[in-house]
């Protein structure tokens, strides 16, 4: 039962890992806020449209509606913080901080709401991940010529942490809303549909430059359909059988894919400190994924 869910999450993560590289193809006149709003609004409406009847049924149920409305807050905040983080800190750092902090926040949510206490292993890995984030902030923004500047990277890291919290929050809310349900698409469609409606004013206010050329339209369409629409359909399948904290850990494949693409395609070059920070975060995550201990988080 779990293998299809794991495979779905892996495929979703690979799609998500392409977002930063795709977004670098946008001209400077397009803001990261516009990219995030367009991606989530268009993709969210598509998700809602694929299961319109189920979405309405889910929203009519008080218990599910509460979690969906709460999760929609995370849906609204996540893309704005995520794309802004990559814009300020670089594709590699933005992805690693945003997604690397997700499992930490997800486990903390389970601890706070369900009283599911973290193990010593988890605490050690979380501490290592925090150290890795600190090293990335000290390293500064990666440049295509090997240079790095700290100017806005700290703000980018903070926005990445906000994105990670938002991601963990709507993932947890999704898993709670799906409890006892077989129609994961309806829950995902409802949550992202509500988030899309809330983001529509932001898109209308900032999205004009997205229509300036066939290139900007094409990139927007790819981000909305691939890493958003298709990836979140897969994400919903994964959450049917896998805990939110485990799901956010598996999806840390995304920053690995994003980092490789940032270096190979975009030409970013991290300093030695930056590479150490990345290695510490990914190492801590790999330990969590590989662990098979009784009572572990996720």
Coordinates of N, CA and C in Angstrom, one line a residue, residues 135 139 146 269-278:
X135 N 24.9 27.7 8.1 CA 26.1 27.7 7.2 C 25.7 28.3 5.8
X139 N 27.2 31.6 4.0 CA 27.9 31.4 2.7 C 27.6 32.6 1.8
X146 N 31.2 32.2 -9.2 CA 31.9 31.7 -8.0 C 31.8 32.7 -6.9
X269 N 27.4 28.7 -8.4 CA 28.5 28.0 -7.8 C 28.5 28.4 -6.3
X270 N 28.4 27.4 -5.5 CA 28.4 27.6 -4.1 C 29.8 27.6 -3.5
X271 N 30.0 28.4 -2.5 CA 31.3 28.4 -1.8 C 31.5 27.1 -1.0
X272 N 32.7 26.9 -0.5 CA 32.9 25.7 0.3 C 31.9 25.6 1.5
X273 N 31.7 26.8 2.2 CA 30.8 26.8 3.3 C 29.4 26.4 2.9
X274 N 29.0 26.9 1.7 CA 27.7 26.6 1.2 C 27.5 25.1 0.9
X275 N 28.5 24.5 0.3 CA 28.5 23.0 0.1 C 28.4 22.2 1.3
X276 N 29.1 22.7 2.4 CA 29.1 22.0 3.7 C 27.7 22.1 4.2
X277 N 27.1 23.3 4.2 CA 25.7 23.5 4.7 C 24.7 22.5 4.0
X278 N 24.8 22.5 2.6 CA 23.9 21.6 1.9 C 24.1 20.1 2.3

